[in-house]
PDB file of C-alpha atoms in Angstrom:
ATOM      1  CA  MET A   1      39.540 -27.119  31.833  1.00 33.00           C
ATOM      2  CA  THR A   2      38.764 -30.769  31.593  1.00 33.00           C
ATOM      3  CA  ALA A   3      36.578 -32.358  28.983  1.00 36.00           C
ATOM      4  CA  ALA A   4      33.592 -34.168  30.443  1.00 34.00           C
ATOM      5  CA  MET A   5      31.325 -36.783  28.963  1.00 34.00           C
ATOM      6  CA  PRO A   6      28.057 -35.553  27.455  1.00 41.00           C
ATOM      7  CA  ALA A   7      24.928 -37.050  28.975  1.00 41.00           C
ATOM      8  CA  ASP A   8      23.703 -38.772  25.802  1.00 47.00           C
ATOM      9  CA  THR A   9      26.987 -40.024  24.309  1.00 47.00           C
ATOM     10  CA  GLY A  10      30.136 -41.518  25.738  1.00 43.00           C
ATOM     11  CA  ARG A  11      32.395 -38.985  24.022  1.00 49.00           C
ATOM     12  CA  PRO A  12      33.934 -35.882  25.605  1.00 52.00           C
ATOM     13  CA  LEU A  13      32.854 -32.563  24.154  1.00 79.00           C
ATOM     14  CA  ARG A  14      34.578 -29.234  24.641  1.00 84.00           C
ATOM     15  CA  ILE A  15      35.427 -26.903  21.794  1.00 85.00           C
ATOM     16  CA  ASP A  16      37.950 -24.224  22.741  1.00 85.00           C
ATOM     17  CA  PRO A  17      36.668 -20.796  21.600  1.00 84.00           C
ATOM     18  CA  ASN A  18      40.234 -19.487  21.233  1.00 84.00           C
ATOM     19  CA  ALA A  19      41.250 -22.342  18.896  1.00 84.00           C
ATOM     20  CA  LEU A  20      39.042 -21.522  15.920  1.00 83.00           C
ATOM     21  CA  PRO A  21      38.556 -22.887  13.277  1.00 87.00           C
ATOM     22  CA  ALA A  22      37.335 -26.158  14.756  1.00 87.00           C
ATOM     23  CA  ARG A  23      35.997 -29.387  13.239  1.00 88.00           C
ATOM     24  CA  TYR A  24      33.970 -31.873  15.248  1.00 85.00           C
ATOM     25  CA  GLN A  25      31.184 -34.448  15.021  1.00 83.00           C
ATOM     26  CA  VAL A  26      27.821 -34.209  16.788  1.00 80.00           C
ATOM     27  CA  PRO A  27      24.990 -36.757  16.915  1.00 71.00           C
ATOM     28  CA  THR A  28      21.858 -35.908  14.931  1.00 62.00           C
ATOM     29  CA  GLU A  29      18.330 -35.956  16.394  1.00 58.00           C
ATOM     30  CA  THR A  30      18.095 -39.722  15.965  1.00 55.00           C
ATOM     31  CA  GLY A  31      21.548 -40.265  17.469  1.00 56.00           C
ATOM     32  CA  ALA A  32      22.414 -42.874  14.845  1.00 52.00           C
ATOM     33  CA  LEU A  33      24.222 -40.685  12.334  1.00 57.00           C
ATOM     34  CA  ASP A  34      26.843 -38.055  12.983  1.00 77.00           C
ATOM     35  CA  ALA A  35      26.831 -34.539  11.588  1.00 84.00           C
ATOM     36  CA  SER A  36      30.135 -32.891  10.729  1.00 87.00           C
ATOM     37  CA  VAL A  37      30.544 -29.300  11.917  1.00 88.00           C
ATOM     38  CA  TYR A  38      33.139 -26.754  10.801  1.00 91.00           C
ATOM     39  CA  LEU A  39      33.082 -23.641  13.001  1.00 89.00           C
ATOM     40  CA  ASP A  40      35.174 -20.520  12.402  1.00 89.00           C
ATOM     41  CA  ARG A  41      34.931 -16.785  13.080  1.00 86.00           C
ATOM     42  CA  ARG A  42      32.816 -16.175   9.958  1.00 88.00           C
ATOM     43  CA  GLY A  43      30.170 -18.854  10.381  1.00 89.00           C
ATOM     44  CA  VAL A  44      29.219 -22.508  10.614  1.00 90.00           C
ATOM     45  CA  VAL A  45      29.291 -25.229   7.952  1.00 92.00           C
ATOM     46  CA  LEU A  46      27.137 -28.227   8.873  1.00 89.00           C
ATOM     47  CA  LYS A  47      27.320 -31.455   6.837  1.00 90.00           C
ATOM     48  CA  ARG A  48      24.880 -34.281   7.480  1.00 85.00           C
ATOM     49  CA  ARG A  49      22.572 -36.700   5.709  1.00 83.00           C
ATOM     50  CA  LEU A  50      18.877 -35.934   5.446  1.00 79.00           C
ATOM     51  CA  SER A  51      16.818 -38.942   4.310  1.00 80.00           C
ATOM     52  CA  GLY A  52      19.971 -40.458   2.837  1.00 81.00           C
ATOM     53  CA  VAL A  53      20.849 -37.344   0.799  1.00 87.00           C
ATOM     54  CA  PRO A  54      24.032 -35.440   1.736  1.00 88.00           C
ATOM     55  CA  LEU A  55      23.216 -31.938   2.938  1.00 88.00           C
ATOM     56  CA  THR A  56      25.637 -29.049   3.469  1.00 91.00           C
ATOM     57  CA  LEU A  57      24.472 -25.882   5.234  1.00 89.00           C
ATOM     58  CA  SER A  58      26.599 -22.757   5.507  1.00 91.00           C
ATOM     59  CA  LEU A  59      25.249 -20.285   8.058  1.00 90.00           C
ATOM     60  CA  PRO A  60      26.668 -16.986   9.357  1.00 91.00           C
ATOM     61  CA  HIS A  61      26.741 -16.405  13.105  1.00 88.00           C
ATOM     62  CA  SER A  62      23.967 -13.827  12.714  1.00 88.00           C
ATOM     63  CA  ALA A  63      21.568 -16.665  11.768  1.00 90.00           C
ATOM     64  CA  TYR A  64      21.845 -17.960  15.338  1.00 89.00           C
ATOM     65  CA  ASP A  65      19.915 -16.528  18.278  1.00 87.00           C
ATOM     66  CA  GLY A  66      22.787 -16.653  20.757  1.00 89.00           C
ATOM     67  CA  ILE A  67      24.767 -18.882  23.096  1.00 89.00           C
ATOM     68  CA  VAL A  68      22.549 -20.766  25.525  1.00 91.00           C
ATOM     69  CA  VAL A  69      23.506 -22.613  28.695  1.00 88.00           C
ATOM     70  CA  ARG A  70      21.378 -25.552  29.778  1.00 86.00           C
ATOM     71  CA  LEU A  71      21.606 -27.239  33.193  1.00 83.00           C
ATOM     72  CA  VAL A  72      20.330 -30.812  33.437  1.00 81.00           C
ATOM     73  CA  PHE A  73      19.978 -32.661  36.729  1.00 81.00           C
ATOM     74  CA  GLY A  74      20.290 -36.391  36.116  1.00 78.00           C
ATOM     75  CA  ALA A  75      21.182 -39.584  37.932  1.00 79.00           C
ATOM     76  CA  ALA A  76      24.896 -38.878  37.441  1.00 77.00           C
ATOM     77  CA  GLY A  77      24.533 -35.363  38.874  1.00 80.00           C
ATOM     78  CA  LEU A  78      24.552 -31.944  37.271  1.00 82.00           C
ATOM     79  CA  THR A  79      25.466 -31.605  33.580  1.00 84.00           C
ATOM     80  CA  ALA A  80      25.943 -28.162  32.050  1.00 85.00           C
ATOM     81  CA  SER A  81      25.744 -27.759  28.269  1.00 86.00           C
ATOM     82  CA  VAL A  82      26.744 -24.698  26.240  1.00 88.00           C
ATOM     83  CA  LEU A  83      24.934 -24.593  22.881  1.00 88.00           C
ATOM     84  CA  LEU A  84      24.862 -22.400  19.793  1.00 89.00           C
ATOM     85  CA  SER A  85      21.101 -21.779  19.700  1.00 88.00           C
ATOM     86  CA  HIS A  86      19.004 -21.611  16.526  1.00 88.00           C
ATOM     87  CA  ARG A  87      15.235 -21.373  15.967  1.00 88.00           C
ATOM     88  CA  ASP A  88      15.371 -24.761  14.259  1.00 86.00           C
ATOM     89  CA  PRO A  89      16.302 -27.353  16.925  1.00 82.00           C
ATOM     90  CA  ALA A  90      18.089 -29.465  14.284  1.00 81.00           C
ATOM     91  CA  LEU A  91      20.587 -26.613  13.765  1.00 84.00           C
ATOM     92  CA  CYS A  92      21.441 -26.100  17.465  1.00 85.00           C
ATOM     93  CA  LEU A  93      25.074 -27.085  17.986  1.00 88.00           C
ATOM     94  CA  PRO A  94      26.716 -28.175  21.238  1.00 88.00           C
ATOM     95  CA  LEU A  95      29.920 -26.316  22.067  1.00 89.00           C
ATOM     96  CA  ALA A  96      30.751 -27.753  25.496  1.00 88.00           C
ATOM     97  CA  THR A  97      29.325 -30.245  27.973  1.00 87.00           C
ATOM     98  CA  CYS A  98      30.782 -30.466  31.461  1.00 85.00           C
ATOM     99  CA  ARG A  99      29.922 -31.360  35.040  1.00 85.00           C
ATOM    100  CA  SER A 100      31.243 -28.096  36.501  1.00 82.00           C
ATOM    101  CA  VAL A 101      29.038 -24.997  36.455  1.00 84.00           C
ATOM    102  CA  GLU A 102      32.100 -22.727  36.696  1.00 86.00           C
ATOM    103  CA  GLU A 103      33.657 -24.223  33.549  1.00 86.00           C
ATOM    104  CA  ALA A 104      30.359 -23.936  31.693  1.00 86.00           C
ATOM    105  CA  ALA A 105      29.968 -20.295  32.752  1.00 86.00           C
ATOM    106  CA  GLU A 106      33.492 -19.440  31.563  1.00 88.00           C
ATOM    107  CA  ASP A 107      32.951 -21.174  28.210  1.00 88.00           C
ATOM    108  CA  TRP A 108      29.562 -19.490  27.871  1.00 87.00           C
ATOM    109  CA  ARG A 109      31.048 -16.014  28.427  1.00 87.00           C
ATOM    110  CA  ARG A 110      34.012 -16.603  26.068  1.00 89.00           C
ATOM    111  CA  TRP A 111      31.827 -17.962  23.243  1.00 88.00           C
ATOM    112  CA  CYS A 112      29.525 -14.932  23.509  1.00 86.00           C
ATOM    113  CA  GLU A 113      32.490 -12.549  23.288  1.00 86.00           C
ATOM    114  CA  ILE A 114      34.163 -14.300  20.350  1.00 87.00           C
ATOM    115  CA  LEU A 115      31.028 -14.832  18.235  1.00 87.00           C
ATOM    116  CA  SER A 116      29.401 -11.500  19.281  1.00 85.00           C
ATOM    117  CA  LEU A 117      26.139 -13.216  20.167  1.00 87.00           C
ATOM    118  CA  PRO A 118      23.867 -12.584  23.176  1.00 87.00           C
ATOM    119  CA  MET A 119      23.886 -14.742  26.305  1.00 87.00           C
ATOM    120  CA  LEU A 120      20.783 -16.926  26.599  1.00 87.00           C
ATOM    121  CA  VAL A 121      19.644 -19.192  29.414  1.00 84.00           C
ATOM    122  CA  THR A 122      17.142 -22.068  29.410  1.00 82.00           C
ATOM    123  CA  GLU A 123      14.509 -21.763  32.128  1.00 79.00           C
ATOM    124  CA  ALA A 124      13.058 -24.738  34.017  1.00 75.00           C
ATOM    125  CA  ASP A 125       9.987 -24.826  31.746  1.00 79.00           C
ATOM    126  CA  GLY A 126      12.167 -24.950  28.587  1.00 76.00           C
ATOM    127  CA  THR A 127      11.805 -21.332  27.483  1.00 80.00           C
ATOM    128  CA  VAL A 128      14.905 -19.448  26.412  1.00 80.00           C
ATOM    129  CA  SER A 129      15.484 -15.875  27.614  1.00 78.00           C
ATOM    130  CA  LYS A 130      18.238 -13.284  27.293  1.00 82.00           C
ATOM    131  CA  ILE A 131      20.444 -12.339  30.206  1.00 78.00           C
ATOM    132  CA  GLY A 132      20.275  -8.661  31.158  1.00 60.00           C
ATOM    133  CA  HIS A 133      18.088  -6.033  29.598  1.00 51.00           C
ATOM    134  CA  VAL A 134      18.467  -4.609  26.149  1.00 51.00           C
ATOM    135  CA  VAL A 135      18.582  -0.839  25.862  1.00 52.00           C
ATOM    136  CA  SER A 136      17.019   0.467  22.692  1.00 56.00           C
ATOM    137  CA  VAL A 137      18.089   3.820  21.343  1.00 62.00           C
ATOM    138  CA  PRO A 138      15.595   5.557  19.065  1.00 66.00           C
ATOM    139  CA  ILE A 139      17.118   6.411  15.728  1.00 69.00           C
ATOM    140  CA  GLY A 140      15.519   9.132  13.646  1.00 72.00           C
ATOM    141  CA  GLU A 141      16.084  10.343  10.130  1.00 75.00           C
ATOM    142  CA  PRO A 142      19.498  11.957   9.656  1.00 70.00           C
ATOM    143  CA  GLN A 143      19.525  15.702   9.094  1.00 66.00           C
ATOM    144  CA  PRO A 144      21.199  16.998   5.939  1.00 61.00           C
ATOM    145  CA  ARG A 145      24.538  18.664   6.585  1.00 60.00           C
ATOM    146  CA  ARG A 146      24.297  21.224   3.816  1.00 57.00           C
ATOM    147  CA  ARG A 147      21.534  22.964   2.005  1.00 58.00           C
ATOM    148  CA  ASN A 148      22.312  21.194  -1.272  1.00 56.00           C
ATOM    149  CA  GLY A 149      22.490  17.733   0.263  1.00 52.00           C
ATOM    150  CA  LEU A 150      20.975  15.993  -2.721  1.00 56.00           C
ATOM    151  CA  LEU A 151      23.572  17.283  -5.138  1.00 52.00           C
ATOM    152  CA  THR A 152      26.576  16.676  -2.900  1.00 51.00           C
ATOM    153  CA  ARG A 153      26.143  12.918  -3.108  1.00 58.00           C
ATOM    154  CA  ARG A 154      26.785  13.059  -6.858  1.00 64.00           C
ATOM    155  CA  ARG A 155      29.107  16.007  -7.394  1.00 61.00           C
ATOM    156  CA  PRO A 156      32.031  17.455  -5.461  1.00 66.00           C
ATOM    157  CA  ARG A 157      31.218  20.484  -3.350  1.00 65.00           C
ATOM    158  CA  PHE A 158      32.952  23.073  -5.499  1.00 69.00           C
ATOM    159  CA  LEU A 159      31.187  21.806  -8.621  1.00 67.00           C
ATOM    160  CA  VAL A 160      27.783  22.407  -7.035  1.00 64.00           C
ATOM    161  CA  ARG A 161      28.384  26.164  -7.305  1.00 70.00           C
ATOM    162  CA  ARG A 162      29.271  25.959 -11.008  1.00 68.00           C
ATOM    163  CA  LYS A 163      26.549  26.265 -13.566  1.00 71.00           C
ATOM    164  CA  PRO A 164      26.685  24.027 -16.627  1.00 71.00           C
ATOM    165  CA  GLY A 165      27.311  25.888 -19.874  1.00 75.00           C
ATOM    166  CA  ALA A 166      24.871  26.031 -22.748  1.00 78.00           C
ATOM    167  CA  ALA A 167      26.089  24.627 -26.042  1.00 80.00           C
ATOM    168  CA  GLY A 168      25.174  26.957 -28.900  1.00 80.00           C
ATOM    169  CA  PRO A 169      25.496  26.392 -32.616  1.00 82.00           C
ATOM    170  CA  MET A 170      29.040  25.854 -33.913  1.00 76.00           C
ATOM    171  CA  PRO A 171      30.346  28.779 -35.956  1.00 76.00           C
ATOM    172  CA  VAL A 172      31.140  28.090 -39.580  1.00 76.00           C
ATOM    173  CA  LEU A 173      34.444  29.623 -40.668  1.00 74.00           C
ATOM    174  CA  ALA A 174      34.558  30.359 -44.393  1.00 76.00           C
ATOM    175  CA  GLY A 175      37.719  31.224 -46.244  1.00 76.00           C
ATOM    176  CA  TRP A 176      40.137  29.984 -43.640  1.00 74.00           C
ATOM    177  CA  ARG A 177      43.023  27.714 -44.421  1.00 75.00           C
ATOM    178  CA  GLU A 178      43.810  24.725 -42.186  1.00 72.00           C
ATOM    179  CA  ILE A 179      47.282  24.819 -40.670  1.00 73.00           C
ATOM    180  CA  ILE A 180      48.864  21.403 -40.168  1.00 76.00           C
ATOM    181  CA  ALA A 181      52.284  20.913 -38.658  1.00 75.00           C
ATOM    182  CA  ARG A 182      54.231  18.285 -40.580  1.00 73.00           C
ATOM    183  CA  SER A 183      57.763  17.268 -40.184  1.00 64.00           C
TER     184      SER A 183
END
């Protein structure tokens, strides 16, 4: 797969999903400053400046909505972008930008498999929707396995049948001599 130029910058962008961890730079919203991204199988670390103050964000993959593909028709032709999508647009991270739809589709599928995130697509009006339909399985309350289910979480099974003994008064032994073994 070849690295293509992103539409807004003159730099190639393609992060290989099989070569994690990866470090790369992305332009911020203003385009003037770069944000440093560290991406691995556990999460994302994003370092950038916010109003001149250094900011470091560490996010797990579960904080992201999914992997979105965006097709843009411009003067140079078709540009396909694969992004790690977040509710906050400032935290969306580009993963690949290419001119071939086939390359973008392959990267999109591989990123979804590796990060275990759903596949998302951007519609023409800008809305993001999931690919496929989600099947929900109703989950009810689990049934207890045994009659004494409450006690089995604290005590082993054979001890549930035993009854605790009652401590009575200690007997007082009068007139007995203590036997001590000494060498």
